[in-house]
Amino acid sequence: DKFIGDALMCFFGVPIRNKIHPYEATLTAYQMQQRLIKINERGKKQGLPPLGMRIGVNSGKVVAGNMGTDTLFNYTIMGDCVNLGARLESVNKFYGTSIIIGETTYQEVYEHFHTRKLDKIRVKGKSKAIFIYELLAPKGEVSPEKLRNVRAYEEAFEAYQQQNFSDAINILNKLVKSGNSDVAVNLLQNRCKEYDNLSPGTNWDGSY
């Protein structure tokens, strides 16, 4: 759709209706990251520093059409889910991930992709908390060891959601000791330790 500073915005499903647009958007995000790996491999041979890229994918109802004035306009989309997609892109910085998809997208694509249920968050300016998912790869393209580590994280996250913080810490400690930790594991581990010492309270809904 457009370049915005150092970002680019893409949309799927309009102006031509397409029932599988969440899948196509998610697959495109994955393929872009895979292509970036090859670009960085070429750049390394030329002595260039590696490039990084974060992507947020979200799905929902939008207003689509020509926006602007009588003399200057362009076809684009606007809406709450568009804003959330932009938020998800920036949230990657916090978790050390490269692609995060929202709840609505996950419900449409989980049969086709391996994901990691990352967290339940309430983004700035929103009152409703949502679950977010890290996109890993299409089904069949993730190693069994990686999938075991992902399931262990999700088991710890579920214990965290149920306020069983000591159980979550035990699982996360095993991941750390086995050398399978990452930014998300360390974040959840530190949060569980904090809540284990000081209860989040009865009104806590599991969101961050």
Short mmCIF file of C-alpha atoms in Angstrom, two decimals:
data_model
loop_
_atom_site.label_atom_id
_atom_site.label_comp_id
_atom_site.label_asym_id
_atom_site.label_seq_id
_atom_site.Cartn_x
_atom_site.Cartn_y
_atom_site.Cartn_z
CA ASP A 1 0.00 0.00 0.00
CA LYS A 2 2.61 2.58 1.02
CA PHE A 3 5.97 3.35 2.57
CA ILE A 4 5.85 5.06 5.98
CA GLY A 5 9.33 6.18 7.00
CA ASP A 6 11.30 2.93 7.26
CA ALA A 7 8.12 0.81 7.23
CA LEU A 8 5.86 -0.56 4.54
CA MET A 9 2.18 -1.37 4.83
CA CYS A 10 0.44 -4.19 2.96
CA PHE A 11 -3.16 -5.34 2.93
CA PHE A 12 -4.90 -8.44 1.65
CA GLY A 13 -8.56 -9.16 0.85
CA VAL A 14 -9.41 -5.77 -0.68
CA PRO A 15 -10.33 -4.45 -3.17
CA ILE A 16 -10.89 -7.98 -4.47
CA ARG A 17 -12.52 -10.20 -1.85
CA ASN A 18 -10.43 -13.19 -0.87
CA LYS A 19 -11.45 -15.66 1.84
CA ILE A 20 -7.90 -16.82 2.53
CA HIS A 21 -6.37 -13.37 2.97
CA PRO A 22 -5.17 -14.07 6.57
CA TYR A 23 -3.26 -17.09 5.28
CA GLU A 24 -1.76 -15.16 2.37
CA ALA A 25 -0.69 -12.30 4.66
CA THR A 26 0.92 -14.71 7.12
CA LEU A 27 2.70 -16.67 4.40
CA THR A 28 3.97 -13.45 2.86
CA ALA A 29 5.38 -12.33 6.22
CA TYR A 30 7.23 -15.64 6.59
CA GLN A 31 8.55 -15.56 3.02
CA MET A 32 9.80 -11.99 3.47
CA GLN A 33 11.85 -13.01 6.51
CA GLN A 34 13.24 -16.03 4.62
CA ARG A 35 14.24 -13.81 1.72
CA LEU A 36 15.94 -11.40 4.14
CA ILE A 37 18.13 -14.27 5.38
CA LYS A 38 19.41 -14.78 1.81
CA ILE A 39 19.95 -11.04 1.36
CA ASN A 40 22.02 -10.96 4.55
CA GLU A 41 24.07 -13.94 3.36
CA ARG A 42 24.98 -12.03 0.20
CA GLY A 43 25.62 -8.86 2.19
CA LYS A 44 27.96 -10.65 4.58
CA LYS A 45 30.19 -11.68 1.67
CA GLN A 46 30.37 -8.00 0.70
CA GLY A 47 31.27 -6.95 4.25
CA LEU A 48 27.86 -5.35 4.89
CA PRO A 49 26.12 -5.36 8.28
CA PRO A 50 22.99 -7.56 8.59
CA LEU A 51 19.54 -6.08 8.15
CA GLY A 52 16.70 -6.79 10.57
CA MET A 53 12.95 -6.62 9.99
CA ARG A 54 9.91 -6.87 12.24
CA ILE A 55 6.41 -7.72 11.01
CA GLY A 56 2.97 -7.52 12.61
CA VAL A 57 0.01 -9.33 11.04
CA ASN A 58 -3.58 -8.68 12.09
CA SER A 59 -7.00 -9.40 10.60
CA GLY A 60 -10.39 -7.77 10.96
CA LYS A 61 -12.96 -5.40 9.52
CA VAL A 62 -11.66 -2.22 7.92
CA VAL A 63 -12.83 0.78 5.95
CA ALA A 64 -11.31 0.45 2.49
CA GLY A 65 -11.44 2.98 -0.31
CA ASN A 66 -10.03 6.20 -1.72
CA MET A 67 -8.99 8.37 1.22
CA GLY A 68 -7.98 12.03 0.98
CA THR A 69 -9.24 15.08 -0.88
CA ASP A 70 -10.64 15.74 -4.35
CA THR A 71 -7.15 16.48 -5.65
CA LEU A 72 -4.94 14.16 -3.60
CA PHE A 73 -6.02 10.70 -2.46
CA ASN A 74 -5.04 7.06 -2.51
CA TYR A 75 -6.70 3.70 -2.03
CA THR A 76 -5.98 2.48 1.49
CA ILE A 77 -7.52 0.94 4.60
CA MET A 78 -8.31 2.38 8.01
CA GLY A 79 -9.62 0.90 11.24
CA ASP A 80 -8.89 -0.37 14.70
CA CYS A 81 -7.41 -3.65 13.48
CA VAL A 82 -5.04 -1.74 11.20
CA ASN A 83 -3.69 0.18 14.19
CA LEU A 84 -3.30 -3.06 16.14
CA GLY A 85 -1.28 -4.57 13.31
CA ALA A 86 1.14 -1.66 13.57
CA ARG A 87 1.35 -2.15 17.36
CA LEU A 88 2.16 -5.84 16.90
CA GLU A 89 5.06 -4.95 14.63
CA SER A 90 6.67 -2.80 17.32
CA VAL A 91 5.92 -5.34 20.09
CA ASN A 92 8.45 -7.67 18.44
CA LYS A 93 11.20 -5.48 19.92
CA PHE A 94 10.08 -6.40 23.43
CA TYR A 95 10.06 -10.19 22.88
CA GLY A 96 13.05 -10.49 20.57
CA THR A 97 10.84 -11.95 17.82
CA SER A 98 10.50 -11.09 14.14
CA ILE A 99 6.84 -11.87 13.31
CA ILE A 100 3.86 -11.56 15.67
CA ILE A 101 0.31 -12.34 14.60
CA GLY A 102 -2.85 -11.31 16.41
CA GLU A 103 -5.64 -13.47 17.80
CA THR A 104 -7.96 -13.07 14.83
CA THR A 105 -5.24 -14.02 12.36
CA TYR A 106 -4.18 -16.99 14.48
CA GLN A 107 -7.72 -18.41 14.44
CA GLU A 108 -7.61 -18.41 10.64
CA VAL A 109 -4.13 -19.86 10.08
CA TYR A 110 -3.20 -22.14 13.01
CA GLU A 111 -3.84 -25.28 10.95
CA HIS A 112 -1.21 -24.20 8.42
CA PHE A 113 1.57 -22.74 10.58
CA HIS A 114 3.60 -23.54 13.67
CA THR A 115 3.26 -20.76 16.22
CA ARG A 116 4.18 -20.04 19.81
CA LYS A 117 1.53 -18.58 22.11
CA LEU A 118 3.65 -15.73 23.34
CA ASP A 119 1.68 -13.61 25.79
CA LYS A 120 -1.56 -11.89 26.64
CA ILE A 121 -1.12 -8.15 26.29
CA ARG A 122 -3.05 -4.91 26.47
CA VAL A 123 -1.48 -2.52 23.99
CA LYS A 124 -1.34 1.23 24.52
CA GLY A 125 -4.70 2.87 23.93
CA LYS A 126 -6.69 -0.39 24.16
CA SER A 127 -8.79 -1.66 27.07
CA LYS A 128 -9.23 -5.23 25.83
CA ALA A 129 -6.35 -7.67 26.25
CA ILE A 130 -5.48 -10.07 23.41
CA PHE A 131 -3.32 -13.16 23.01
CA ILE A 132 -0.39 -12.76 20.64
CA TYR A 133 1.49 -15.49 18.78
CA GLU A 134 4.98 -15.74 17.36
CA LEU A 135 4.95 -17.08 13.82
CA LEU A 136 7.56 -19.83 13.43
CA ALA A 137 7.12 -21.51 10.03
CA PRO A 138 4.63 -23.44 7.87
CA LYS A 139 3.62 -26.85 9.24
CA GLY A 140 6.34 -29.46 8.79
CA GLU A 141 9.20 -26.93 8.65
CA VAL A 142 10.09 -26.79 12.38
CA SER A 143 12.38 -29.36 14.00
CA PRO A 144 10.95 -31.70 16.68
CA GLU A 145 13.39 -30.26 19.25
CA LYS A 146 12.23 -26.71 18.53
CA LEU A 147 8.60 -27.80 18.84
CA ARG A 148 9.30 -29.45 22.22
CA ASN A 149 10.80 -26.19 23.48
CA VAL A 150 7.81 -24.24 22.15
CA ARG A 151 5.35 -26.58 23.88
CA ALA A 152 7.32 -26.28 27.12
CA TYR A 153 7.09 -22.49 26.92
CA GLU A 154 3.35 -22.67 26.25
CA GLU A 155 2.92 -25.05 29.21
CA ALA A 156 4.76 -22.53 31.40
CA PHE A 157 2.64 -19.71 30.00
CA GLU A 158 -0.56 -21.61 30.80
CA ALA A 159 0.64 -22.17 34.38
CA TYR A 160 1.41 -18.45 34.56
CA GLN A 161 -2.10 -17.63 33.36
CA GLN A 162 -3.49 -19.84 36.14
CA GLN A 163 -1.23 -18.06 38.69
CA ASN A 164 0.75 -21.27 39.26
CA PHE A 165 3.95 -19.25 39.14
CA SER A 166 6.23 -21.79 40.82
CA ASP A 167 5.22 -24.46 38.27
CA ALA A 168 5.92 -22.03 35.44
CA ILE A 169 9.31 -21.14 36.91
CA ASN A 170 10.31 -24.81 37.12
CA ILE A 171 9.51 -25.37 33.44
CA LEU A 172 11.27 -22.19 32.34
CA ASN A 173 14.33 -23.02 34.47
CA LYS A 174 14.67 -26.30 32.55
CA LEU A 175 14.61 -24.43 29.26
CA VAL A 176 17.30 -22.05 30.50
CA LYS A 177 19.53 -24.83 31.86
CA SER A 178 19.27 -26.80 28.60
CA GLY A 179 20.38 -23.75 26.62
CA ASN A 180 16.98 -23.30 24.98
CA SER A 181 16.04 -19.93 26.38
CA ASP A 182 15.44 -16.75 24.45
CA VAL A 183 14.21 -13.23 25.20
CA ALA A 184 10.60 -14.37 25.64
CA VAL A 185 11.58 -17.18 28.02
CA ASN A 186 13.67 -14.83 30.14
CA LEU A 187 10.90 -12.22 30.24
CA LEU A 188 8.28 -14.73 31.37
CA GLN A 189 10.68 -16.26 33.89
CA ASN A 190 11.42 -12.87 35.50
CA ARG A 191 7.73 -11.98 35.55
CA CYS A 192 6.80 -15.26 37.24
CA LYS A 193 9.48 -14.75 39.88
CA GLU A 194 8.14 -11.26 40.56
CA TYR A 195 4.54 -12.45 40.88
CA ASP A 196 5.59 -15.49 42.95
CA ASN A 197 6.97 -13.08 45.55
CA LEU A 198 4.22 -10.51 45.21
CA SER A 199 0.77 -11.70 44.06
CA PRO A 200 -0.67 -9.76 41.09
CA GLY A 201 -4.01 -9.49 42.94
CA THR A 202 -7.52 -10.87 42.52
CA ASN A 203 -8.39 -8.57 39.59
CA TRP A 204 -5.46 -9.75 37.48
CA ASP A 205 -6.60 -11.12 34.11
CA GLY A 206 -3.30 -12.61 33.04
CA SER A 207 -2.44 -9.71 30.72
CA TYR A 208 0.67 -7.59 30.60
#
